[in-house]
Short mmCIF file of C-alpha atoms (C1' of nucleotides) in Angstrom, two decimals:
data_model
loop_
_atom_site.label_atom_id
_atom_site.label_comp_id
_atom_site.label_asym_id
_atom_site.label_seq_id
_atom_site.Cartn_x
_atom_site.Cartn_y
_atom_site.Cartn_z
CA UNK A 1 -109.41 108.32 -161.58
CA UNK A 2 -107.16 106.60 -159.26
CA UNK A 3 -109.02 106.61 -156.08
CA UNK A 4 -106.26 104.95 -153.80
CA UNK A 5 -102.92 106.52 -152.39
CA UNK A 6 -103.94 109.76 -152.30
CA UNK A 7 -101.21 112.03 -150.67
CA UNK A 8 -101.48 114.09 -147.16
CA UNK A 9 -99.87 116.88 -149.41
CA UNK A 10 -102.56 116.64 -151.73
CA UNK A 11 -105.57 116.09 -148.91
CA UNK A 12 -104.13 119.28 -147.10
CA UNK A 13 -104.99 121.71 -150.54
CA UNK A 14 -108.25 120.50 -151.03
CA UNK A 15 -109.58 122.96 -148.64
CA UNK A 16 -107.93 125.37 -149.64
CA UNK A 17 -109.07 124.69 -153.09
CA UNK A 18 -112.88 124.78 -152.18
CA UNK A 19 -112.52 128.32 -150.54
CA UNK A 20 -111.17 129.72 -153.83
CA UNK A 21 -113.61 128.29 -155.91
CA UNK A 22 -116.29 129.14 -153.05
CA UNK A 23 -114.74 132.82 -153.81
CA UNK A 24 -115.13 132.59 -157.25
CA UNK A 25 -118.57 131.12 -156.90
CA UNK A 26 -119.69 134.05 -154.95
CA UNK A 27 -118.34 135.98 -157.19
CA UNK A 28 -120.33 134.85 -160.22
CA UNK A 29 -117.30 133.30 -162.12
CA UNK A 30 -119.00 130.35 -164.28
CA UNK A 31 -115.87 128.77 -165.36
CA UNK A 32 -112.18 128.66 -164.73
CA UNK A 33 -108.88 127.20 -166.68
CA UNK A 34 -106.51 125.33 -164.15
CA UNK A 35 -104.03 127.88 -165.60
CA UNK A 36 -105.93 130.93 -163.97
CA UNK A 37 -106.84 129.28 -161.11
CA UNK A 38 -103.03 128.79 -160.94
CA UNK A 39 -102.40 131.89 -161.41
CA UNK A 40 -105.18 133.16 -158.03
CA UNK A 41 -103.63 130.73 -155.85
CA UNK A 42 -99.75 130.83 -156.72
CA UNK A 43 -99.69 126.80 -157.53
CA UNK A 44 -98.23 125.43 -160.95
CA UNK A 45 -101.35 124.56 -163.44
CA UNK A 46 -99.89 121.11 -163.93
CA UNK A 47 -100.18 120.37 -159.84
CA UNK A 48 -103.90 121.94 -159.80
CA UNK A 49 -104.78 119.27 -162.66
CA UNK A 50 -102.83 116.65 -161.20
CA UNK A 51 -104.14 117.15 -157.62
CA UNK A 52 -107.64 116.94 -159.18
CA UNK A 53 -106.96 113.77 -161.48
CA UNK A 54 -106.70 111.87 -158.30
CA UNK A 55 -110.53 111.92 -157.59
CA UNK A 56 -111.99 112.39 -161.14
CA UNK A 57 -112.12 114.15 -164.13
CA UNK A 58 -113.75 117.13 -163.62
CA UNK A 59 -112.90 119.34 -166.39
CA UNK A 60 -113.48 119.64 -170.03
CA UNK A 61 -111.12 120.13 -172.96
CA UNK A 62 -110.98 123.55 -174.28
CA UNK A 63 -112.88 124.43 -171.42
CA UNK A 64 -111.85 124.14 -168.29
CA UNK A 65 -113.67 123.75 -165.26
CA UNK A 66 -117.30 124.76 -164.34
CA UNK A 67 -116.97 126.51 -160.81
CA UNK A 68 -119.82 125.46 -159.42
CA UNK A 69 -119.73 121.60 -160.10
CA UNK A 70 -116.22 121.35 -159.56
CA UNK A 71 -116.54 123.60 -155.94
CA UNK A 72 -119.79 121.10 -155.35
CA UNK A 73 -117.11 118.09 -156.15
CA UNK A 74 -114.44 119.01 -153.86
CA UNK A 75 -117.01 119.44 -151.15
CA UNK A 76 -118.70 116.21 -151.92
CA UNK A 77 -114.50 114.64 -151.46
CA UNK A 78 -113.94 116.75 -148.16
CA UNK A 79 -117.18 115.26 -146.51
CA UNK A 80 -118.93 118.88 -146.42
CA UNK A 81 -122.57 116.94 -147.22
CA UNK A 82 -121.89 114.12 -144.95
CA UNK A 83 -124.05 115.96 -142.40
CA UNK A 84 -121.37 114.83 -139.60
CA UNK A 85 -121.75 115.01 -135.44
CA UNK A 86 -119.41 116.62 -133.31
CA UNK A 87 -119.29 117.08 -129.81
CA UNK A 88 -116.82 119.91 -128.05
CA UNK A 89 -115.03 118.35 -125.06
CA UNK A 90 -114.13 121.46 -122.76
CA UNK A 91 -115.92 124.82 -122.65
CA UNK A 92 -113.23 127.70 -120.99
CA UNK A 93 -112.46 130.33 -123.65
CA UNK A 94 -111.35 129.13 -126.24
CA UNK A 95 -114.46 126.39 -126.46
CA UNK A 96 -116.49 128.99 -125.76
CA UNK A 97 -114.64 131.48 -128.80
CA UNK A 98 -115.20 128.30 -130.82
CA UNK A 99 -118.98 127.42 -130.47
CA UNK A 100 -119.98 131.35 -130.87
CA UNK A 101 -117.48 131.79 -133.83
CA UNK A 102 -117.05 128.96 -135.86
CA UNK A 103 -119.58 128.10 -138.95
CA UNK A 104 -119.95 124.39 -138.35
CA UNK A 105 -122.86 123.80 -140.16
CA UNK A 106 -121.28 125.46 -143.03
CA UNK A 107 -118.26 122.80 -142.89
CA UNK A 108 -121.30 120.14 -143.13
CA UNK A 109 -121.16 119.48 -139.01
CA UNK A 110 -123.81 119.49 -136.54
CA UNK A 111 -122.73 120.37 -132.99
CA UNK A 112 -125.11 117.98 -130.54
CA UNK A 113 -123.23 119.11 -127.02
CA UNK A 114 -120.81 120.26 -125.23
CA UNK A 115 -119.21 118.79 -122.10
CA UNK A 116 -117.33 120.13 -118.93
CA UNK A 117 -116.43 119.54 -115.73
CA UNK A 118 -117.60 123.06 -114.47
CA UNK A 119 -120.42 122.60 -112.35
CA UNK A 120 -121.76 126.23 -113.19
CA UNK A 121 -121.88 125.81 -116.85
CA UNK A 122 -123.65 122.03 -116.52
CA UNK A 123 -127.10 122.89 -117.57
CA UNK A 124 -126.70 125.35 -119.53
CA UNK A 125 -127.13 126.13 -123.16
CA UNK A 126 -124.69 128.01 -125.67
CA UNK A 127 -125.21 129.18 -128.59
CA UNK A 128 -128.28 126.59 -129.07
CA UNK A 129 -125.75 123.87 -127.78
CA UNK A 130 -126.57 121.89 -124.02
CA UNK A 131 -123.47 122.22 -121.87
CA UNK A 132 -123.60 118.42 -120.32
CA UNK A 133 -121.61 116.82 -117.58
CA UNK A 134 -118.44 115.18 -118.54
CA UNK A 135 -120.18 112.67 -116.38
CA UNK A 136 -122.69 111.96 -119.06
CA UNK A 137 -120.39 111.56 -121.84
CA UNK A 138 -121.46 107.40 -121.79
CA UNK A 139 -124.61 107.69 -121.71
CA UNK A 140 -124.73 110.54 -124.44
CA UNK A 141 -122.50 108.41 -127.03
CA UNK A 142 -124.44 105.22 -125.69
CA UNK A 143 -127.73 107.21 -128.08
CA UNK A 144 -126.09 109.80 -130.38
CA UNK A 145 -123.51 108.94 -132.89
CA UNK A 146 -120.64 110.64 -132.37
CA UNK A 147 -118.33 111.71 -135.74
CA UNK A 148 -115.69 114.39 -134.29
CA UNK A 149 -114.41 115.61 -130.60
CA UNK A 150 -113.39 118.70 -130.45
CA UNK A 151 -111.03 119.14 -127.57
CA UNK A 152 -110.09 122.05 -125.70
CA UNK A 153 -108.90 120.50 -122.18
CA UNK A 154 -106.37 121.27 -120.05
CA UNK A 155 -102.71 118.87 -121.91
CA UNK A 156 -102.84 116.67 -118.65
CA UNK A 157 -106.28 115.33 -119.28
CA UNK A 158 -105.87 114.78 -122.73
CA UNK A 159 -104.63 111.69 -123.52
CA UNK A 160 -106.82 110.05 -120.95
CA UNK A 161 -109.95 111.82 -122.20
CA UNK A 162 -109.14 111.05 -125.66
CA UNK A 163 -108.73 107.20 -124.29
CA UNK A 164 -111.73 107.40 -122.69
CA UNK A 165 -113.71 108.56 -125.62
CA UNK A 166 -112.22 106.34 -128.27
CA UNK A 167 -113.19 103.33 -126.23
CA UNK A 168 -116.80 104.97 -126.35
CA UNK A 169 -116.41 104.92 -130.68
CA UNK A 170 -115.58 108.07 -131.34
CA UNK A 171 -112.74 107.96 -134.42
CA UNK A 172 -111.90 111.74 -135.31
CA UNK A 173 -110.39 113.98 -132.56
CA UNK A 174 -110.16 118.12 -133.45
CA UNK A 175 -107.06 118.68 -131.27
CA UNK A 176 -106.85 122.07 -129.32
CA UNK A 177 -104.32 120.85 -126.86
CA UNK A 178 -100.75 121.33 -127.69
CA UNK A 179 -99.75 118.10 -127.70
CA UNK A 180 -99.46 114.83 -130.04
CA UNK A 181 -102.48 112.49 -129.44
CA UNK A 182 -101.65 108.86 -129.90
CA UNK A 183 -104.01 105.78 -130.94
CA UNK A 184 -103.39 102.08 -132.00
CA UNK A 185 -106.10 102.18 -133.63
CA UNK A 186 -105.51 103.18 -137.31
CA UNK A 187 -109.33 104.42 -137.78
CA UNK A 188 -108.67 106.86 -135.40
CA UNK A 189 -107.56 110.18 -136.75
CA UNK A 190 -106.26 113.26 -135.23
CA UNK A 191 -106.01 116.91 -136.55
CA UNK A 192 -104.69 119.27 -134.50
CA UNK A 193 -104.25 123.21 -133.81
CA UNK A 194 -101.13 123.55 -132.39
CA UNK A 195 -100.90 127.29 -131.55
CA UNK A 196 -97.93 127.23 -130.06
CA UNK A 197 -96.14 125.27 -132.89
CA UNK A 198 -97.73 127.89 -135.44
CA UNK A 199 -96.64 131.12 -133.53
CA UNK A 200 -92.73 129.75 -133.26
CA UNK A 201 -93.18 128.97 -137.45
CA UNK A 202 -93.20 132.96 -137.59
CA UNK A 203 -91.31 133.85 -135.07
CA UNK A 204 -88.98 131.41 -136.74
CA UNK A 205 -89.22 133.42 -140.25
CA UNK A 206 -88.86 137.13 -138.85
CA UNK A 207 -85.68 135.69 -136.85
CA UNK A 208 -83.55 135.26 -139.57
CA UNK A 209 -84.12 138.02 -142.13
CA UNK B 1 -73.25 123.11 -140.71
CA UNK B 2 -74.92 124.57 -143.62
CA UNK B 3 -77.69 127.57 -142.93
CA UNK B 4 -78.48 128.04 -146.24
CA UNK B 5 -81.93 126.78 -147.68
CA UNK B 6 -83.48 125.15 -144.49
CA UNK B 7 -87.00 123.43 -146.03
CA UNK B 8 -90.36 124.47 -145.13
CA UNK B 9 -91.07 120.93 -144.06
CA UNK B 10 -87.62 121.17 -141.84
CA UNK B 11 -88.86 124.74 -140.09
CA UNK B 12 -92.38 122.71 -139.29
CA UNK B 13 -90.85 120.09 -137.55
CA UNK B 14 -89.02 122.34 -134.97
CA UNK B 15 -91.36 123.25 -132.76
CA UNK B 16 -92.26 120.09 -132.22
CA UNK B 17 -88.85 118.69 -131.70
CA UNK B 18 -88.60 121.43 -129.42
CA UNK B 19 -91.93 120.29 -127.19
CA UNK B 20 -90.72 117.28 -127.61
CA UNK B 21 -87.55 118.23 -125.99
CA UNK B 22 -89.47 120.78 -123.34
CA UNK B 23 -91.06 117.29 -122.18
CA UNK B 24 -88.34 115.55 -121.79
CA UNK B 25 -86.01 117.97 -119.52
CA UNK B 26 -89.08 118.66 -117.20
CA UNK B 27 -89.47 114.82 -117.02
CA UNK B 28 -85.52 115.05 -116.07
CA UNK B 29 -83.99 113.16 -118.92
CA UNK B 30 -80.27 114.29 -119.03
CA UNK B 31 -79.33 113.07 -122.95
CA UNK B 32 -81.09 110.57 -125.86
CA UNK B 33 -80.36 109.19 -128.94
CA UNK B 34 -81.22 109.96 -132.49
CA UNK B 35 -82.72 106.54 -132.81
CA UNK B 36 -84.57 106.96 -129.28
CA UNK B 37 -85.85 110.46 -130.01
CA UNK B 38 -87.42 108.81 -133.36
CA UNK B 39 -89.10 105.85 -131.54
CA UNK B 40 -90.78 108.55 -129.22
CA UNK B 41 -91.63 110.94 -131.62
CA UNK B 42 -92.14 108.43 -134.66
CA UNK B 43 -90.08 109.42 -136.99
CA UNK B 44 -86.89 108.30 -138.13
CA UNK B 45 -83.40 108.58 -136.48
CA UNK B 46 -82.16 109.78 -140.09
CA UNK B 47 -84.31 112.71 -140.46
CA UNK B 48 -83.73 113.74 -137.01
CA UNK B 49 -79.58 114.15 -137.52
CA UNK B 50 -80.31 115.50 -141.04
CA UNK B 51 -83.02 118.38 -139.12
CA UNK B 52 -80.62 118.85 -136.68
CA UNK B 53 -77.29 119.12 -139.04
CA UNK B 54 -78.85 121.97 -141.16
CA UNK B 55 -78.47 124.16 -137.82
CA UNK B 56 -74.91 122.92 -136.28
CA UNK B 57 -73.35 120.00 -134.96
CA UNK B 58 -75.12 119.36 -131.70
CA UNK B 59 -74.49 116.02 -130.63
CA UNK B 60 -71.39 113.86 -129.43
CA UNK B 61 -70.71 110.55 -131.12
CA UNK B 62 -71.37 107.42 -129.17
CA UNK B 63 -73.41 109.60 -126.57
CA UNK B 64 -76.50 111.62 -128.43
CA UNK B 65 -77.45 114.66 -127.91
CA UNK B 66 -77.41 116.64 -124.15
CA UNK B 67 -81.49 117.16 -124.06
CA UNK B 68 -81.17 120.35 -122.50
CA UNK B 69 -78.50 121.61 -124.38
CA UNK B 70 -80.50 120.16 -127.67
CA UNK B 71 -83.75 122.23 -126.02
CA UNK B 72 -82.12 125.37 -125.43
CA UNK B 73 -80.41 125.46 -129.27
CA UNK B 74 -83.62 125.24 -131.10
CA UNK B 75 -85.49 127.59 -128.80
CA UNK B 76 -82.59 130.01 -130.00
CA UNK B 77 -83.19 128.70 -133.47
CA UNK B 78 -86.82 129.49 -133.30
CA UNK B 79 -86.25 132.66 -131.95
CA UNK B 80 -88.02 132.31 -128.62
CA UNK B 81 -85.55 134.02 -126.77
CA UNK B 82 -85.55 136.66 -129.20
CA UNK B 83 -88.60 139.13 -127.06
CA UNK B 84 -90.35 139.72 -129.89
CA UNK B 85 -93.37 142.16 -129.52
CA UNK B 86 -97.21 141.19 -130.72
CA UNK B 87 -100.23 143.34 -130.77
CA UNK B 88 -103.82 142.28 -131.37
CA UNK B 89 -105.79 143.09 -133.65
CA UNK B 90 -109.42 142.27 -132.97
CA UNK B 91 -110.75 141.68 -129.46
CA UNK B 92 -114.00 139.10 -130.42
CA UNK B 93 -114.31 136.06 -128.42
CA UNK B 94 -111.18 134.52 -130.02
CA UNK B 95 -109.36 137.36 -129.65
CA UNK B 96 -110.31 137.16 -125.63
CA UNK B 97 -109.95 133.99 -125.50
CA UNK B 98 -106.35 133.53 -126.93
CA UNK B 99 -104.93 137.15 -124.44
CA UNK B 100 -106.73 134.53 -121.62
CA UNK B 101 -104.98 131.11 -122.42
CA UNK B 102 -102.09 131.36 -124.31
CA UNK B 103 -99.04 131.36 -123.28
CA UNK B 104 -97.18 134.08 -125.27
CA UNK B 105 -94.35 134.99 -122.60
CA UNK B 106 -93.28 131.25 -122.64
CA UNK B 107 -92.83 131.18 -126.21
CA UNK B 108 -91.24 134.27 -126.29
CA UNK B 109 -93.67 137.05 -127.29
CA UNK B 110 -94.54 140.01 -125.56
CA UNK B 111 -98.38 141.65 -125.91
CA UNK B 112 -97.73 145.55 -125.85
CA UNK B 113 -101.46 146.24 -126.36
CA UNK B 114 -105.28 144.93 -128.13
CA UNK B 115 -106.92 146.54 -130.78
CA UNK B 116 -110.38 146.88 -131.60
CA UNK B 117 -113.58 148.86 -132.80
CA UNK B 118 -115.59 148.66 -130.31
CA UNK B 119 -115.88 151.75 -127.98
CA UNK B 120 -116.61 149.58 -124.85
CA UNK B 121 -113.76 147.52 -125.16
CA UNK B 122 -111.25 150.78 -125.71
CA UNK B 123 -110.16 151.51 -122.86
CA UNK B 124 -109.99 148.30 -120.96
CA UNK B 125 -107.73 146.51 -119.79
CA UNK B 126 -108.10 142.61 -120.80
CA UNK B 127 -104.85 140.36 -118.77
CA UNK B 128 -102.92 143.35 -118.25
CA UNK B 129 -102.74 144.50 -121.77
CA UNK B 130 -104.03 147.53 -122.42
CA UNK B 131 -107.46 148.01 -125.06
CA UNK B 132 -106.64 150.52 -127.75
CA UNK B 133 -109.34 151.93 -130.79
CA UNK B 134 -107.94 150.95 -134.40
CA UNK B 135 -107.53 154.84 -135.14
CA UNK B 136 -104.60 154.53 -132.37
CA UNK B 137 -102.41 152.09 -134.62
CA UNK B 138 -100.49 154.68 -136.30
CA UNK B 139 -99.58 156.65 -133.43
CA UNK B 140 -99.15 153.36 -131.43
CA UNK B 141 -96.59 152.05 -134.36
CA UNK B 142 -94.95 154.75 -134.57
CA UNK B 143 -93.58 154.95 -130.76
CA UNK B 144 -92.96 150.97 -130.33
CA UNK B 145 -91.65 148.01 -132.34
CA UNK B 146 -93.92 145.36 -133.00
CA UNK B 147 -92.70 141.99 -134.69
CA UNK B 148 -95.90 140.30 -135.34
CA UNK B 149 -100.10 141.50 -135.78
CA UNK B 150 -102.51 138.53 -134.62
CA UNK B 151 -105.17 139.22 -136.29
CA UNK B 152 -108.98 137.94 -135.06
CA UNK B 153 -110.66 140.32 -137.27
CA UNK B 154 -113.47 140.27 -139.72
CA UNK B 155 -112.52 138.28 -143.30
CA UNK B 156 -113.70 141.85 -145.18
CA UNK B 157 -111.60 143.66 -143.44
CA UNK B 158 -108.59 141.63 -143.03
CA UNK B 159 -106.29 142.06 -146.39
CA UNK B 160 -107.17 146.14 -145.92
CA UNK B 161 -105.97 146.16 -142.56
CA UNK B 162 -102.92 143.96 -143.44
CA UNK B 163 -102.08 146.45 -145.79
CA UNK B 164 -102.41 149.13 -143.34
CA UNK B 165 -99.87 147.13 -140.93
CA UNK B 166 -97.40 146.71 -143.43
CA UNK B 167 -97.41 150.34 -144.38
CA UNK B 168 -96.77 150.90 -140.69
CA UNK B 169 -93.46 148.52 -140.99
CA UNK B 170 -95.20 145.27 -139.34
CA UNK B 171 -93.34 142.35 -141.23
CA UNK B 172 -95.34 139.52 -139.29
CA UNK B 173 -98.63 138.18 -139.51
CA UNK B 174 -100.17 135.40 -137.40
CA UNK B 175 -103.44 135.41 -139.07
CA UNK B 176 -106.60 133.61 -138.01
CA UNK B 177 -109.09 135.13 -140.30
CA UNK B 178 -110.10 132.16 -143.35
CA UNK B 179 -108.76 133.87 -146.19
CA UNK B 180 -105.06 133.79 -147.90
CA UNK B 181 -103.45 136.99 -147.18
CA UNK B 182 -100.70 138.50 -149.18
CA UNK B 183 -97.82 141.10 -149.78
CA UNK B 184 -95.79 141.91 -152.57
CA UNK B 185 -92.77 142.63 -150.30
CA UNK B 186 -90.64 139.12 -149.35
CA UNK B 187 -90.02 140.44 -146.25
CA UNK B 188 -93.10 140.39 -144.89
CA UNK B 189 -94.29 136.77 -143.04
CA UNK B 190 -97.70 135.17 -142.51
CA UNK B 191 -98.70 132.20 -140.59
CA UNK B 192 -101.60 131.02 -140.77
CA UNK B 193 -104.22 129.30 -138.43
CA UNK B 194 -106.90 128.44 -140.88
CA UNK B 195 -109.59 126.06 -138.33
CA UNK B 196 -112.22 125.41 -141.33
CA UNK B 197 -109.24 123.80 -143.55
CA UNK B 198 -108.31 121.83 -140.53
CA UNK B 199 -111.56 120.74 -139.48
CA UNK B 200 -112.14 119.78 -143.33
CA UNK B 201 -108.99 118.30 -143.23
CA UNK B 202 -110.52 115.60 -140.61
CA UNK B 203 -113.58 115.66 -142.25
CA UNK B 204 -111.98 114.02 -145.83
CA UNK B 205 -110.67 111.26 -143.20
CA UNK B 206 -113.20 109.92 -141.39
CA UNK B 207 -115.56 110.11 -144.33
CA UNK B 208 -113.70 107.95 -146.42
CA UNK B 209 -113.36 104.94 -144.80
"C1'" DT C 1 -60.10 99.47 -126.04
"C1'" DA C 2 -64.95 98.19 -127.71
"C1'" DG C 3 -69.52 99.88 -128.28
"C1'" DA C 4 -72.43 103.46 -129.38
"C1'" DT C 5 -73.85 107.08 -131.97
"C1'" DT C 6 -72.95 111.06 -134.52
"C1'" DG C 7 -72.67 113.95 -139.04
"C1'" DT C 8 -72.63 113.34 -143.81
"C1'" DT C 9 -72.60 111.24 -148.27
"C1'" DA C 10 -75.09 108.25 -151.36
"C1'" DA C 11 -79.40 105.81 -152.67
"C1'" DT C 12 -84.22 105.79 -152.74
"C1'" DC C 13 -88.51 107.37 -152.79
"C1'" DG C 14 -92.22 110.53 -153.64
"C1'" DA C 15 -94.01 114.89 -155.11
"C1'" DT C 16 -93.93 118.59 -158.41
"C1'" DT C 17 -93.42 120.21 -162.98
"C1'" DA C 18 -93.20 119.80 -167.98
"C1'" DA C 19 -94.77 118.00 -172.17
"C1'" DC C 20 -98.13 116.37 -175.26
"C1'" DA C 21 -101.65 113.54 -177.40
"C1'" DA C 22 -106.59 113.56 -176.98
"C1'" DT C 23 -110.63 116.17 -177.59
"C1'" DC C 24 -114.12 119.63 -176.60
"C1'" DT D 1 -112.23 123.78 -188.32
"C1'" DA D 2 -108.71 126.11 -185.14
"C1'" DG D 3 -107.74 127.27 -180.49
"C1'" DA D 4 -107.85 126.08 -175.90
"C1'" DT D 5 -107.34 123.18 -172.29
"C1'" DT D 6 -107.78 118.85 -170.28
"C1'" DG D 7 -105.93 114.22 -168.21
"C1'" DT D 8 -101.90 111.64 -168.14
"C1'" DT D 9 -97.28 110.04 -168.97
"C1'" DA D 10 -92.49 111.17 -168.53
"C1'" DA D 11 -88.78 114.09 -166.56
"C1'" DT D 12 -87.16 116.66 -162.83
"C1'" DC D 13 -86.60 118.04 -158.50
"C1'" DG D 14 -86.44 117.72 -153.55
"C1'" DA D 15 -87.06 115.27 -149.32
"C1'" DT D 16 -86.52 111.07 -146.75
"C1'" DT D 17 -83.99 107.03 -145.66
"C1'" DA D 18 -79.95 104.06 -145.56
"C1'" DA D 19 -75.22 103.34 -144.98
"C1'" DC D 20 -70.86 104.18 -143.04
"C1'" DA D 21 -66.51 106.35 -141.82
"C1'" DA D 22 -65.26 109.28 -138.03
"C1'" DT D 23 -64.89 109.56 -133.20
"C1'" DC D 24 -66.42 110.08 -128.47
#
DNA sequence: TAGATTGTTAATCGATTAACAATC
DNA sequence: TAGATTGTTAATCGATTAACAATC
């Protein structure tokens, strides 16, 4: 149990981790060797026991590892039970795709509002969720704790808006926007969906061979 | 000039190198350095010549690289100029919502035509591309090439209709369904745009410290 | 020419894999 | 107990960084 330096390489399977052994939980498996679970998910057995080593032991000798605790472990690491706020910053499509489609509570997050300049959807509620104007966005962070901001704004109000709301606390940004959000602040972190980047990955791969 | 073995983690960099590059030429700037590409984009002038050399020799000693020159080789090394042809393959709210906002033409993708189950939506006509029912996708296939399936479709169907896909000859996937697709034939591509892992991602982050 | 900057080779660093003693 | 499988240390592999001769 190391606890410190853990790697983005190693961060970034984690999820991927907890859907497999949410699949295998579903599925009534009881417990798995990191050799099998190697073998589902097409990584070494060694890296699987490694990447877990960094946050615990979790297994048993001659055992392996019980599905349920360890899937209950991983989603105790990733924050899934840390009952976390997020606000969506721009409802046009693809917020709206979002807040119908997305299981948020599932991924331990609460959705409190939503926020956009559109005078027509100000007022209104979706999917359980108050549309607010980006007017309010002080006075809503001034009460509500604020963990995440999802944003799906236009790229030329996204820096600023991301300024604006980082000097209001907020410290995790969900990037929608395709382009690189910046911060000097070093509690500040960014994850983004970059479509674009993504769909020129494949179009990459089919292009040569 | 090598070509042989390009790294994953070189392939992921391109596309941003390439907005990166997009920026600068609309901004006007004629040519930069390794070392001032790195300062913008944060990473070091080293890695940048080493990305770049895998691909050709781009640059001129003592002057950089020609931005637009730079630009326009990786476009054609990320195939953007290549017209590739996508269909889609579930018309749900993400489905609308990425045939509203994205930009597919830009990054080089053509949509020929939507797919879906639902006998309102057949028929339509959603940004000029055409609504077709999933029993079309044969006789579809078989008159018109098509590069790459986005799929916005149901996890329980989603490794079924794959398979279908692939037996029809498609060799890319761009899949935003939460589950790890797969194909025994190398050929055959996916990308994928998994939002929980990414929003989990964040999640690990924030929570710990 | 002198200064700047490339492309590439060599050195370093970090991540993955292999091996194995510990132990259930 | 014997077999299985962990957690961890050591070995290997690959990716990033540094250095520098080549040259515009």
């Amino acid at each position: 149990m190391k606890k410190e330096n853990i790697s983005d390489a190693v961060v970034r399977r984690l999820p991927r981790y907890y859907r497999q052994l949410t699949d295998l939980y579903t599925r009534g498996v009881v417990r798995i060797s990191s050799s099998n679970l190697g073998k589902e998910m097409n990584i070494t057995a060694s890296q699987i026991r490694q990447d877990f080593s960094c946050f615990g032991e979790f297994g048993q000798q001659g055992y392996g590892y019980n599905v349920e605790e360890l899937r209950s472990e991983i989603g105790h690491i990733l924050g899934v039970d840390n009952n976390h706020h997020l606000i969506i910053i721009g409802v046009g499509n693809l917020g709206h795709a979002i807040l119908h489609n997305f299981p948020f509570s599932q991924n331990g997050f609460a959705v409190d509002a939503a926020f956009d300049v559109n005078p027509d959807l100000v007022g209104t509620t979706i999917c359980g969720v108050p549309v607010c104007s980006m007017d309010q966005l002080e006075s809503f962070l001034a009460e509500h704790r604020v963990d995440v901001a999802l944003l799906t704004i236009p790229q030329s109000v996204a820096q600023e808006t991301t300024n604006r709301l980082m000097n209001l606390g907020v410290k995790g940004f969900w990037n929608f926007t395709n382009i690189e959000l910046t911060s000097d602040n070093p509690d500040v972190k960014f994850e983004n969906i970059h479509f674009a980047d993504s769909l020129l990955i494949l179009s990459y791969r089919i292009s040569n061979r």
